[in-house]
Short mmCIF file of C-alpha atoms in Angstrom, two decimals:
data_model
loop_
_atom_site.label_atom_id
_atom_site.label_comp_id
_atom_site.label_asym_id
_atom_site.label_seq_id
_atom_site.Cartn_x
_atom_site.Cartn_y
_atom_site.Cartn_z
CA MET M 1 131.10 185.80 50.86
CA SER M 2 127.73 186.19 49.16
CA ASP M 3 127.74 183.57 46.40
CA PRO M 4 128.37 179.82 46.66
CA MET M 5 131.64 178.39 45.37
CA SER M 6 131.46 175.16 43.38
CA SER M 7 134.00 172.51 42.46
CA ALA M 8 133.71 169.07 40.91
CA SER M 9 132.72 167.51 44.22
CA VAL M 10 131.32 170.17 46.61
CA VAL M 11 129.38 173.40 46.90
CA ILE M 12 130.71 175.83 49.52
CA SER M 13 128.14 178.36 50.68
CA PRO M 14 127.80 180.83 53.57
CA SER M 15 125.58 179.91 56.50
CA GLY M 16 125.02 183.24 58.19
CA ASN M 17 127.97 185.53 58.79
CA SER M 18 130.21 183.14 60.67
CA ALA M 19 129.98 179.69 59.09
CA LEU M 20 130.44 177.86 55.80
CA ARG M 21 128.51 174.81 54.67
CA VAL M 22 130.47 172.41 52.48
CA ALA M 23 128.03 170.04 50.77
CA SER M 24 128.99 167.08 48.61
CA THR M 25 127.69 167.00 45.04
CA LEU M 26 129.00 163.50 44.31
CA ALA M 27 126.43 161.10 42.87
CA ASP M 28 127.81 158.30 45.06
CA ARG M 29 126.38 158.97 48.53
CA GLU M 30 129.01 156.81 50.23
CA ALA M 31 131.79 158.76 48.52
CA GLY M 32 130.12 162.05 49.49
CA TRP M 33 129.87 160.94 53.11
CA ARG M 34 133.53 159.97 53.16
CA LEU M 35 134.55 163.25 51.50
CA VAL M 36 132.92 165.56 54.04
CA HIS M 37 134.30 163.53 56.95
CA HIS M 38 137.81 163.48 55.48
CA LEU M 39 137.51 167.25 55.08
CA ALA M 40 136.35 167.70 58.67
CA ARG M 41 139.21 165.59 60.01
CA PHE M 42 141.75 167.45 57.87
CA VAL M 43 140.54 170.86 59.06
CA ASP M 44 140.48 169.72 62.69
CA ALA M 45 144.02 168.33 62.46
CA ALA M 46 145.33 171.42 60.64
CA HIS M 47 144.16 173.80 63.41
CA VAL M 48 143.19 176.35 60.78
CA PRO M 49 143.34 179.86 62.30
CA GLY M 50 139.87 181.25 62.90
CA VAL M 51 138.07 177.91 62.65
CA GLU M 52 136.18 177.28 65.88
CA CYS M 53 134.17 174.15 65.13
CA VAL M 54 133.67 171.59 62.36
CA ILE M 55 130.45 169.55 62.32
CA PRO M 56 130.26 166.82 59.64
CA THR M 57 126.94 165.13 58.88
CA TYR M 58 125.81 162.69 56.19
CA ASP M 59 126.71 164.75 53.13
CA ALA M 60 127.85 168.16 54.39
CA ALA M 61 130.10 169.81 56.95
CA LEU M 62 129.37 173.05 58.79
CA ILE M 63 132.52 175.02 59.59
CA GLU M 64 132.07 177.77 62.17
CA ILE M 65 134.59 180.62 62.32
CA ASP M 66 135.64 183.68 64.24
CA PRO M 67 135.18 186.44 61.61
CA ALA M 68 137.78 188.56 63.40
CA GLU M 69 140.43 185.98 62.51
CA VAL M 70 139.42 184.71 59.08
CA SER M 71 136.95 185.75 56.40
CA LEU M 72 134.44 183.44 54.80
CA GLU M 73 135.92 184.23 51.38
CA ARG M 74 139.45 183.33 52.41
CA LEU M 75 138.37 180.17 54.17
CA GLY M 76 136.22 179.15 51.20
CA GLU M 77 139.19 179.43 48.85
CA TYR M 78 141.29 177.39 51.26
CA LEU M 79 138.62 174.69 51.52
CA GLU M 80 138.32 174.45 47.74
CA HIS M 81 142.03 173.72 47.58
CA VAL M 82 141.80 171.15 50.41
CA VAL M 83 138.85 169.32 48.85
CA ASP M 84 140.68 168.97 45.54
CA GLY M 85 143.41 167.03 47.33
CA LEU M 86 141.17 164.64 49.27
CA ASP M 87 140.68 161.01 48.21
CA HIS M 88 136.98 160.27 48.71
CA ASP M 89 137.57 156.60 47.86
CA ARG M 90 139.75 156.15 50.93
CA PRO M 91 137.95 154.61 53.95
CA LEU M 92 137.54 156.82 57.00
CA THR M 93 139.52 154.25 58.93
CA ASP M 94 141.40 151.13 57.93
CA SER M 95 140.30 149.35 61.10
CA PRO M 96 136.77 150.36 62.15
CA ARG M 97 135.92 149.34 65.70
CA THR M 98 132.79 147.33 66.45
CA PHE M 99 130.56 148.07 69.45
CA ASP M 100 128.15 145.43 70.76
CA VAL M 101 125.07 147.14 72.23
CA PRO M 102 122.76 144.95 74.32
CA VAL M 103 119.13 146.10 74.17
CA LEU M 104 116.17 145.29 76.40
CA TYR M 105 113.45 145.67 73.80
CA ASP M 106 110.09 147.12 74.78
CA THR M 107 108.05 143.92 74.73
CA ASP M 108 105.99 145.08 77.74
CA GLY M 109 104.51 148.04 75.88
CA GLU M 110 105.99 150.75 78.07
CA LEU M 111 107.58 152.55 75.12
CA ASP M 112 106.74 152.64 71.38
CA LEU M 113 107.77 149.25 70.00
CA ARG M 114 104.19 148.05 69.47
CA THR M 115 103.27 151.31 67.75
CA VAL M 116 106.23 150.96 65.38
CA ALA M 117 105.34 147.33 64.65
CA ASP M 118 101.69 148.16 63.89
CA ALA M 119 102.67 151.04 61.58
CA GLN M 120 105.02 148.72 59.68
CA GLY M 121 102.52 145.87 59.46
CA LEU M 122 104.98 143.68 61.34
CA SER M 123 105.03 141.71 64.55
CA VAL M 124 107.04 142.94 67.52
CA ALA M 125 109.37 139.98 67.00
CA ASP M 126 109.96 141.01 63.38
CA VAL M 127 110.79 144.59 64.40
CA ILE M 128 113.29 143.30 66.95
CA ARG M 129 114.81 140.95 64.38
CA LEU M 130 115.12 143.62 61.69
CA HIS M 131 116.61 146.09 64.15
CA SER M 132 119.16 143.67 65.60
CA GLU M 133 120.28 141.87 62.42
CA PRO M 134 122.34 144.57 60.64
CA THR M 135 125.78 145.86 61.43
CA TYR M 136 125.37 149.64 61.38
CA VAL M 137 127.92 152.24 60.32
CA VAL M 138 128.15 155.33 62.53
CA ARG M 139 127.51 158.06 59.95
CA CYS M 140 127.90 161.11 62.18
CA LEU M 141 127.38 162.31 65.74
CA GLY M 142 124.10 164.02 66.53
CA ALA M 143 122.32 165.60 69.46
CA PRO M 144 122.07 165.06 72.33
CA GLY M 145 125.49 164.11 73.63
CA GLY M 146 127.05 162.67 70.49
CA SER M 147 124.24 160.29 69.54
CA PRO M 148 125.46 157.78 66.92
CA MET M 149 123.43 158.41 63.77
CA LEU M 150 122.86 155.14 61.90
CA ASP M 151 121.22 154.10 58.62
CA GLY M 152 118.34 151.66 58.88
CA PRO M 153 116.99 149.29 60.04
CA PRO M 154 115.49 147.75 56.87
CA PHE M 155 111.84 148.26 57.80
CA PRO M 156 109.32 148.25 54.94
CA LEU M 157 108.37 151.90 55.56
CA PRO M 158 109.97 155.01 57.09
CA VAL M 159 109.13 155.30 60.79
CA PRO M 160 107.03 158.41 61.58
CA ARG M 161 108.16 160.65 64.40
CA LEU M 162 105.86 161.04 67.40
CA ALA M 163 102.97 163.46 66.93
CA SER M 164 103.77 164.89 70.38
CA PRO M 165 107.49 164.80 71.31
CA ARG M 166 108.42 163.74 74.81
CA ALA M 167 109.68 166.45 77.16
CA HIS M 168 112.12 163.95 78.69
CA VAL M 169 113.83 160.99 77.02
CA PRO M 170 116.16 159.17 79.44
CA GLN M 171 119.72 158.25 78.59
CA GLY M 172 120.26 154.82 77.09
CA VAL M 173 117.07 154.57 75.06
CA VAL M 174 117.27 153.05 71.58
CA SER M 175 115.09 154.76 69.00
CA VAL M 176 114.17 154.84 65.31
CA ALA M 177 112.71 157.45 62.96
CA GLY M 178 112.50 157.79 59.21
CA ARG M 179 115.21 155.52 57.85
CA GLN M 180 117.52 156.04 60.82
CA ALA M 181 118.32 154.56 64.21
CA THR M 182 120.24 155.88 67.20
CA ILE M 183 121.00 155.63 70.92
CA THR M 184 120.39 158.56 73.27
CA PRO M 185 123.56 159.06 75.38
CA ALA M 186 122.12 161.89 77.53
CA ALA M 187 118.64 162.74 78.76
CA ALA M 188 116.86 165.28 76.56
CA PRO M 189 113.52 166.01 74.88
CA GLY M 190 112.87 163.91 71.78
CA GLY M 191 110.33 162.96 69.15
CA TRP M 192 111.70 159.63 67.92
CA PRO M 193 109.79 156.42 68.78
CA LEU M 194 111.57 154.46 71.50
CA ILE M 195 111.88 150.71 71.02
CA GLY M 196 114.18 149.66 73.86
CA ARG M 197 116.90 150.51 76.34
CA THR M 198 120.57 149.67 76.65
CA PRO M 199 122.12 149.27 80.11
CA LEU M 200 125.43 150.67 78.84
CA VAL M 201 126.79 154.09 79.76
CA VAL M 202 127.39 155.74 76.39
CA LEU M 203 128.36 159.29 77.38
CA ASP M 204 131.24 159.78 79.83
CA LEU M 205 132.02 163.44 80.55
CA ALA M 206 135.23 162.41 82.32
CA ALA M 207 136.57 160.71 79.19
CA GLU M 208 138.14 162.17 76.05
CA PRO M 209 136.30 161.94 73.73
CA PHE M 210 132.98 161.92 75.58
CA VAL M 211 131.62 159.02 73.51
CA PRO M 212 133.72 155.98 72.54
CA TYR M 213 132.81 155.72 68.84
CA GLU M 214 133.41 157.96 65.85
CA PRO M 215 132.08 158.11 62.28
CA GLY M 216 133.13 155.00 60.40
CA ASP M 217 132.91 152.70 63.43
CA LEU M 218 130.35 149.89 63.57
CA ILE M 219 127.47 149.15 65.95
CA ARG M 220 125.56 145.90 66.43
CA PHE M 221 122.43 145.62 68.58
CA ARG M 222 121.73 142.44 70.56
CA ALA M 223 118.48 141.51 72.33
CA ILE M 224 118.79 140.75 76.05
CA ASP M 225 116.39 139.96 78.88
CA GLN M 226 115.75 141.84 82.11
CA ALA M 227 118.26 139.76 84.09
CA GLU M 228 121.10 140.58 81.68
CA TYR M 229 120.03 144.22 81.58
CA ASP M 230 120.25 144.42 85.37
CA ALA M 231 123.63 142.68 85.39
CA LEU M 232 125.09 145.08 82.79
CA LEU M 233 123.51 148.29 84.08
CA GLY M 234 126.14 151.04 84.38
CA THR M 235 128.79 149.23 82.30
CA ARG M 236 130.73 151.57 80.02
CA MET M 237 130.35 151.11 76.29
CA VAL M 238 133.61 149.82 74.82
CA ALA M 239 134.69 148.30 71.51
CA LEU M 240 134.93 144.55 71.12
#
């Protein structure tokens, strides 16, 4: 497959020799997000021969294949047909789950909360308030370990990434960058400013799935003190 395939709602294009990228062209970003996730769930459930992995993001899905089992051209034609039958107005789930995430915010200056506040022209208290007020939609799962990728918070300005990324970011940190927020379920390098920590265990390799939330679920952050952090440390993250 050398040329992209277009329909009324997506562009399907090759990504190397063993993957297709299906990108929404809908003007409504919410509808585009729903469309690519409905597509990903349909392809996963259909167990399409030759499809090895489907990775949906905000407005596109990457579908990795085994070229010995299916060609990009054949899969592209199949996906065009599937997309035409999807209802992008339908919610991802009729009953999204809500996860309460307690956060010990970085008021002692150990992490990057003060730096974020100064860059925004806000007080530390305002940053905490703006971060903990919204109910966030899980848009997709990112790295590492199925990090929940969230829109917001409603800061005045996008949050710059760190000039020098950290070689080690511990599990459980809560971070922001650009117009996004997330939780780090597993230790890894990272360049997002860190504004706090949750005592909850987010990633559980003994569970299926490894993280308890999925796109379409909801997350709320809640400020706690050191005593509550210590009391909750090691508790598994579960829906309300």
